[in-house]
Amino acid sequence: MGKMNLLKANWTGKVGETVGSKWKGTSTIRTYTKPSNPDTAKQQTVRGGFGEITSFVARFTDQLRYLSALQTRNMSVRNAIIKLNADMVSTGTLTKANLLISKGGLQKPSGFTATATATGVTVNWTEPTATNFTDDALAVIVVVEEENDIAVVATEKVSALTKTVAVTLPTGVTTDVYLYFIDYRGTNKVGSDSVYASAAVS
């Protein structure tokens, strides 16, 4: 809806077939033009990719609200993850295996393995060799089973090197498991790149 100010001789928004706005501090008026939507193959790839990543990460991002070191100023953790993967989305190369849910300067987890049963997913990792980890450093584990809309987030001390995430899973499904480290510097958080493994429930 447009607004017309007759005293100032200007308007903002759409009024009839015209659009009023400010440009470099000056009031302007132009003819309304319907934005084009050619729906090219590239646009379909980008739209499809953003739709898939949005629905996938929405399952667990609320649980990462206080466990993410991503820059989330003026955005949600979900949108920060989407932004982090935007280049792969635009080129159509994003997969669950290369999806990043965390990024940062901490040493990336190594020796990461995941095994799944009907009652839980056990995750193992190798002790970091970097010396910049504090005693408060956490391993953040995200287990997602997309078919049945299951997502669980758990934490463990980095020094523990293993964690069993309790979750009820149907036989025959495959879980997507992500792991990253997060540490605290006063009120600030610093994270590592996330790593991925898949684990089938036998």
Tab-separated table of C-alpha atoms in Angstrom:
chain	number	residue	atom	x	y	z
A	1	MET	CA	0.000	0.000	0.000
A	2	GLY	CA	1.358	3.419	-0.952
A	3	LYS	CA	1.159	6.593	1.107
A	4	MET	CA	0.664	10.012	-0.477
A	5	ASN	CA	1.696	13.230	1.313
A	6	LEU	CA	0.103	16.137	-0.524
A	7	LEU	CA	1.750	18.765	1.725
A	8	LYS	CA	5.237	17.514	0.821
A	9	ALA	CA	4.241	16.619	-2.753
A	10	ASN	CA	5.575	13.075	-2.587
A	11	TRP	CA	4.489	9.542	-1.910
A	12	THR	CA	6.015	6.230	-0.984
A	13	GLY	CA	5.026	2.775	-2.169
A	14	LYS	CA	2.713	1.876	-5.035
A	15	VAL	CA	-0.057	4.322	-5.872
A	16	GLY	CA	-2.034	3.291	-8.944
A	17	GLU	CA	0.494	2.491	-11.670
A	18	THR	CA	3.300	4.532	-10.078
A	19	VAL	CA	5.846	3.849	-7.361
A	20	GLY	CA	7.251	6.516	-5.073
A	21	SER	CA	10.548	6.109	-3.250
A	22	LYS	CA	13.701	7.886	-2.102
A	23	TRP	CA	16.896	7.773	-4.137
A	24	LYS	CA	19.992	9.445	-2.679
A	25	GLY	CA	17.742	11.477	-0.394
A	26	THR	CA	15.536	12.730	-3.233
A	27	SER	CA	11.886	11.746	-3.678
A	28	THR	CA	11.345	9.963	-6.991
A	29	ILE	CA	8.352	8.610	-8.879
A	30	ARG	CA	8.489	5.905	-11.521
A	31	THR	CA	6.071	3.744	-13.465
A	32	TYR	CA	5.380	0.396	-11.809
A	33	THR	CA	7.000	-2.515	-13.666
A	34	LYS	CA	6.172	-6.080	-12.742
A	35	PRO	CA	9.400	-7.915	-11.826
A	36	SER	CA	10.394	-10.568	-14.346
A	37	ASN	CA	10.480	-14.212	-13.327
A	38	PRO	CA	12.057	-16.167	-16.180
A	39	ASP	CA	12.381	-19.327	-14.038
A	40	THR	CA	15.577	-20.497	-15.702
A	41	ALA	CA	17.178	-23.868	-15.027
A	42	LYS	CA	19.749	-22.161	-12.774
A	43	GLN	CA	16.999	-20.410	-10.810
A	44	GLN	CA	15.180	-23.731	-10.380
A	45	THR	CA	18.400	-25.296	-9.059
A	46	VAL	CA	18.929	-22.471	-6.572
A	47	ARG	CA	15.297	-22.416	-5.431
A	48	GLY	CA	15.186	-26.182	-5.056
A	49	GLY	CA	18.480	-26.195	-3.177
A	50	PHE	CA	17.421	-23.498	-0.753
A	51	GLY	CA	14.119	-25.287	-0.164
A	52	GLU	CA	15.863	-28.576	0.613
A	53	ILE	CA	18.484	-27.127	2.950
A	54	THR	CA	15.891	-24.994	4.748
A	55	SER	CA	13.599	-27.942	5.497
A	56	PHE	CA	16.537	-30.179	6.491
A	57	VAL	CA	18.298	-27.825	8.923
A	58	ALA	CA	15.017	-26.520	10.368
A	59	ARG	CA	14.709	-29.876	12.133
A	60	PHE	CA	17.569	-29.101	14.513
A	61	THR	CA	18.609	-25.437	14.388
A	62	ASP	CA	16.364	-24.383	17.282
A	63	GLN	CA	18.313	-26.844	19.441
A	64	LEU	CA	21.588	-25.178	18.352
A	65	ARG	CA	20.518	-21.729	19.474
A	66	TYR	CA	23.078	-21.595	22.296
A	67	LEU	CA	25.521	-24.069	20.766
A	68	SER	CA	26.580	-22.227	17.634
A	69	ALA	CA	29.550	-19.928	17.087
A	70	LEU	CA	28.252	-18.761	13.705
A	71	GLN	CA	27.695	-15.039	13.224
A	72	THR	CA	23.960	-14.762	13.893
A	73	ARG	CA	23.550	-11.007	14.258
A	74	ASN	CA	20.087	-10.107	12.947
A	75	MET	CA	19.479	-13.698	11.787
A	76	SER	CA	18.584	-17.115	13.133
A	77	VAL	CA	21.001	-20.059	13.355
A	78	ARG	CA	19.060	-21.635	10.489
A	79	ASN	CA	19.662	-18.628	8.245
A	80	ALA	CA	23.325	-18.477	9.307
A	81	ILE	CA	23.772	-22.107	8.196
A	82	ILE	CA	21.988	-21.408	4.903
A	83	LYS	CA	24.274	-18.400	4.328
A	84	LEU	CA	27.331	-20.534	5.143
A	85	ASN	CA	26.345	-23.013	2.391
A	86	ALA	CA	24.977	-20.504	-0.140
A	87	ASP	CA	27.769	-20.996	-2.693
A	88	MET	CA	27.184	-24.757	-2.866
A	89	VAL	CA	23.424	-24.204	-3.089
A	90	SER	CA	23.841	-21.805	-6.028
A	91	THR	CA	26.042	-24.270	-7.931
A	92	GLY	CA	23.868	-27.296	-7.124
A	93	THR	CA	26.743	-29.113	-5.363
A	94	LEU	CA	25.350	-29.175	-1.813
A	95	THR	CA	24.846	-32.628	-0.269
A	96	LYS	CA	24.251	-33.789	3.290
A	97	ALA	CA	27.870	-34.976	3.362
A	98	ASN	CA	29.371	-31.558	2.560
A	99	LEU	CA	26.769	-29.461	4.403
A	100	LEU	CA	28.495	-27.304	7.031
A	101	ILE	CA	26.528	-26.585	10.192
A	102	SER	CA	29.494	-24.952	11.943
A	103	LYS	CA	32.653	-23.140	10.883
A	104	GLY	CA	35.469	-21.611	12.861
A	105	GLY	CA	39.087	-21.457	13.903
A	106	LEU	CA	39.163	-24.380	16.312
A	107	GLN	CA	40.805	-27.609	15.179
A	108	LYS	CA	38.390	-29.650	13.082
A	109	PRO	CA	37.312	-32.999	14.614
A	110	SER	CA	39.255	-36.003	13.335
A	111	GLY	CA	38.825	-39.752	13.720
A	112	PHE	CA	35.060	-39.245	13.600
A	113	THR	CA	32.910	-42.380	13.420
A	114	ALA	CA	29.234	-43.049	14.105
A	115	THR	CA	27.364	-46.322	14.654
A	116	ALA	CA	23.605	-46.589	15.056
A	117	THR	CA	21.250	-49.001	16.773
A	118	ALA	CA	17.514	-48.862	17.419
A	119	THR	CA	18.160	-47.119	20.753
A	120	GLY	CA	20.922	-44.667	19.972
A	121	VAL	CA	23.868	-43.413	17.960
A	122	THR	CA	27.390	-43.764	19.337
A	123	VAL	CA	29.899	-41.185	18.160
A	124	ASN	CA	33.678	-41.339	18.586
A	125	TRP	CA	36.380	-38.798	17.839
A	126	THR	CA	40.116	-38.374	18.331
A	127	GLU	CA	41.543	-36.102	21.007
A	128	PRO	CA	42.490	-32.707	19.498
A	129	THR	CA	46.208	-31.963	19.341
A	130	ALA	CA	45.703	-28.176	19.386
A	131	THR	CA	46.473	-26.459	22.696
A	132	ASN	CA	43.836	-23.721	22.401
A	133	PHE	CA	41.014	-25.826	23.896
A	134	THR	CA	39.837	-25.016	27.414
A	135	ASP	CA	38.288	-27.385	29.943
A	136	ASP	CA	34.878	-25.979	28.921
A	137	ALA	CA	35.184	-27.110	25.296
A	138	LEU	CA	32.269	-29.214	24.078
A	139	ALA	CA	31.678	-31.672	21.273
A	140	VAL	CA	28.269	-30.943	19.713
A	141	ILE	CA	26.612	-33.954	18.078
A	142	VAL	CA	23.613	-33.620	15.752
A	143	VAL	CA	21.720	-36.773	14.727
A	144	VAL	CA	19.113	-36.449	11.974
A	145	GLU	CA	16.838	-39.138	10.538
A	146	GLU	CA	14.971	-37.303	7.822
A	147	GLU	CA	12.410	-39.933	6.777
A	148	ASN	CA	10.737	-39.942	10.201
A	149	ASP	CA	11.520	-36.299	11.022
A	150	ILE	CA	13.826	-37.146	13.937
A	151	ALA	CA	16.537	-34.758	15.101
A	152	VAL	CA	18.475	-34.853	18.372
A	153	VAL	CA	21.300	-32.587	19.546
A	154	ALA	CA	23.637	-33.668	22.357
A	155	THR	CA	26.855	-32.376	23.901
A	156	GLU	CA	29.833	-33.978	25.615
A	157	LYS	CA	33.190	-32.776	26.905
A	158	VAL	CA	35.738	-32.810	24.084
A	159	SER	CA	38.058	-34.834	26.314
A	160	ALA	CA	35.491	-37.663	26.633
A	161	LEU	CA	36.178	-38.777	23.013
A	162	THR	CA	32.870	-40.685	22.807
A	163	LYS	CA	29.157	-40.103	23.290
A	164	THR	CA	26.058	-42.247	22.889
A	165	VAL	CA	23.079	-40.147	21.873
A	166	ALA	CA	19.890	-41.796	23.103
A	167	VAL	CA	17.276	-41.773	20.346
A	168	THR	CA	14.662	-44.291	19.213
A	169	LEU	CA	15.220	-45.177	15.556
A	170	PRO	CA	13.341	-47.520	13.203
A	171	THR	CA	15.283	-50.483	11.823
A	172	GLY	CA	16.666	-50.006	8.322
A	173	VAL	CA	16.912	-46.208	8.324
A	174	THR	CA	20.088	-44.221	7.786
A	175	THR	CA	21.012	-41.355	10.068
A	176	ASP	CA	22.985	-38.240	9.179
A	177	VAL	CA	25.395	-37.351	11.982
A	178	TYR	CA	27.323	-34.101	12.366
A	179	LEU	CA	30.014	-33.242	14.908
A	180	TYR	CA	31.795	-30.003	15.719
A	181	PHE	CA	33.667	-28.467	18.631
A	182	ILE	CA	32.690	-25.305	20.463
A	183	ASP	CA	34.660	-23.460	23.129
A	184	TYR	CA	34.219	-20.306	25.153
A	185	ARG	CA	36.382	-17.191	25.406
A	186	GLY	CA	34.665	-15.178	28.108
A	187	THR	CA	31.230	-14.360	26.711
A	188	ASN	CA	32.307	-15.239	23.163
A	189	LYS	CA	32.015	-18.627	21.484
A	190	VAL	CA	34.421	-20.081	18.961
A	191	GLY	CA	33.716	-23.169	16.897
A	192	SER	CA	35.293	-25.599	14.464
A	193	ASP	CA	34.242	-26.773	11.031
A	194	SER	CA	31.677	-29.556	11.296
A	195	VAL	CA	32.307	-33.081	10.038
A	196	TYR	CA	29.806	-35.647	8.763
A	197	ALA	CA	29.179	-39.377	8.928
A	198	SER	CA	26.207	-41.560	8.056
A	199	ALA	CA	25.127	-44.522	10.180
A	200	ALA	CA	22.558	-47.142	9.186
A	201	VAL	CA	20.388	-48.789	11.840
A	202	SER	CA	20.656	-52.566	11.478
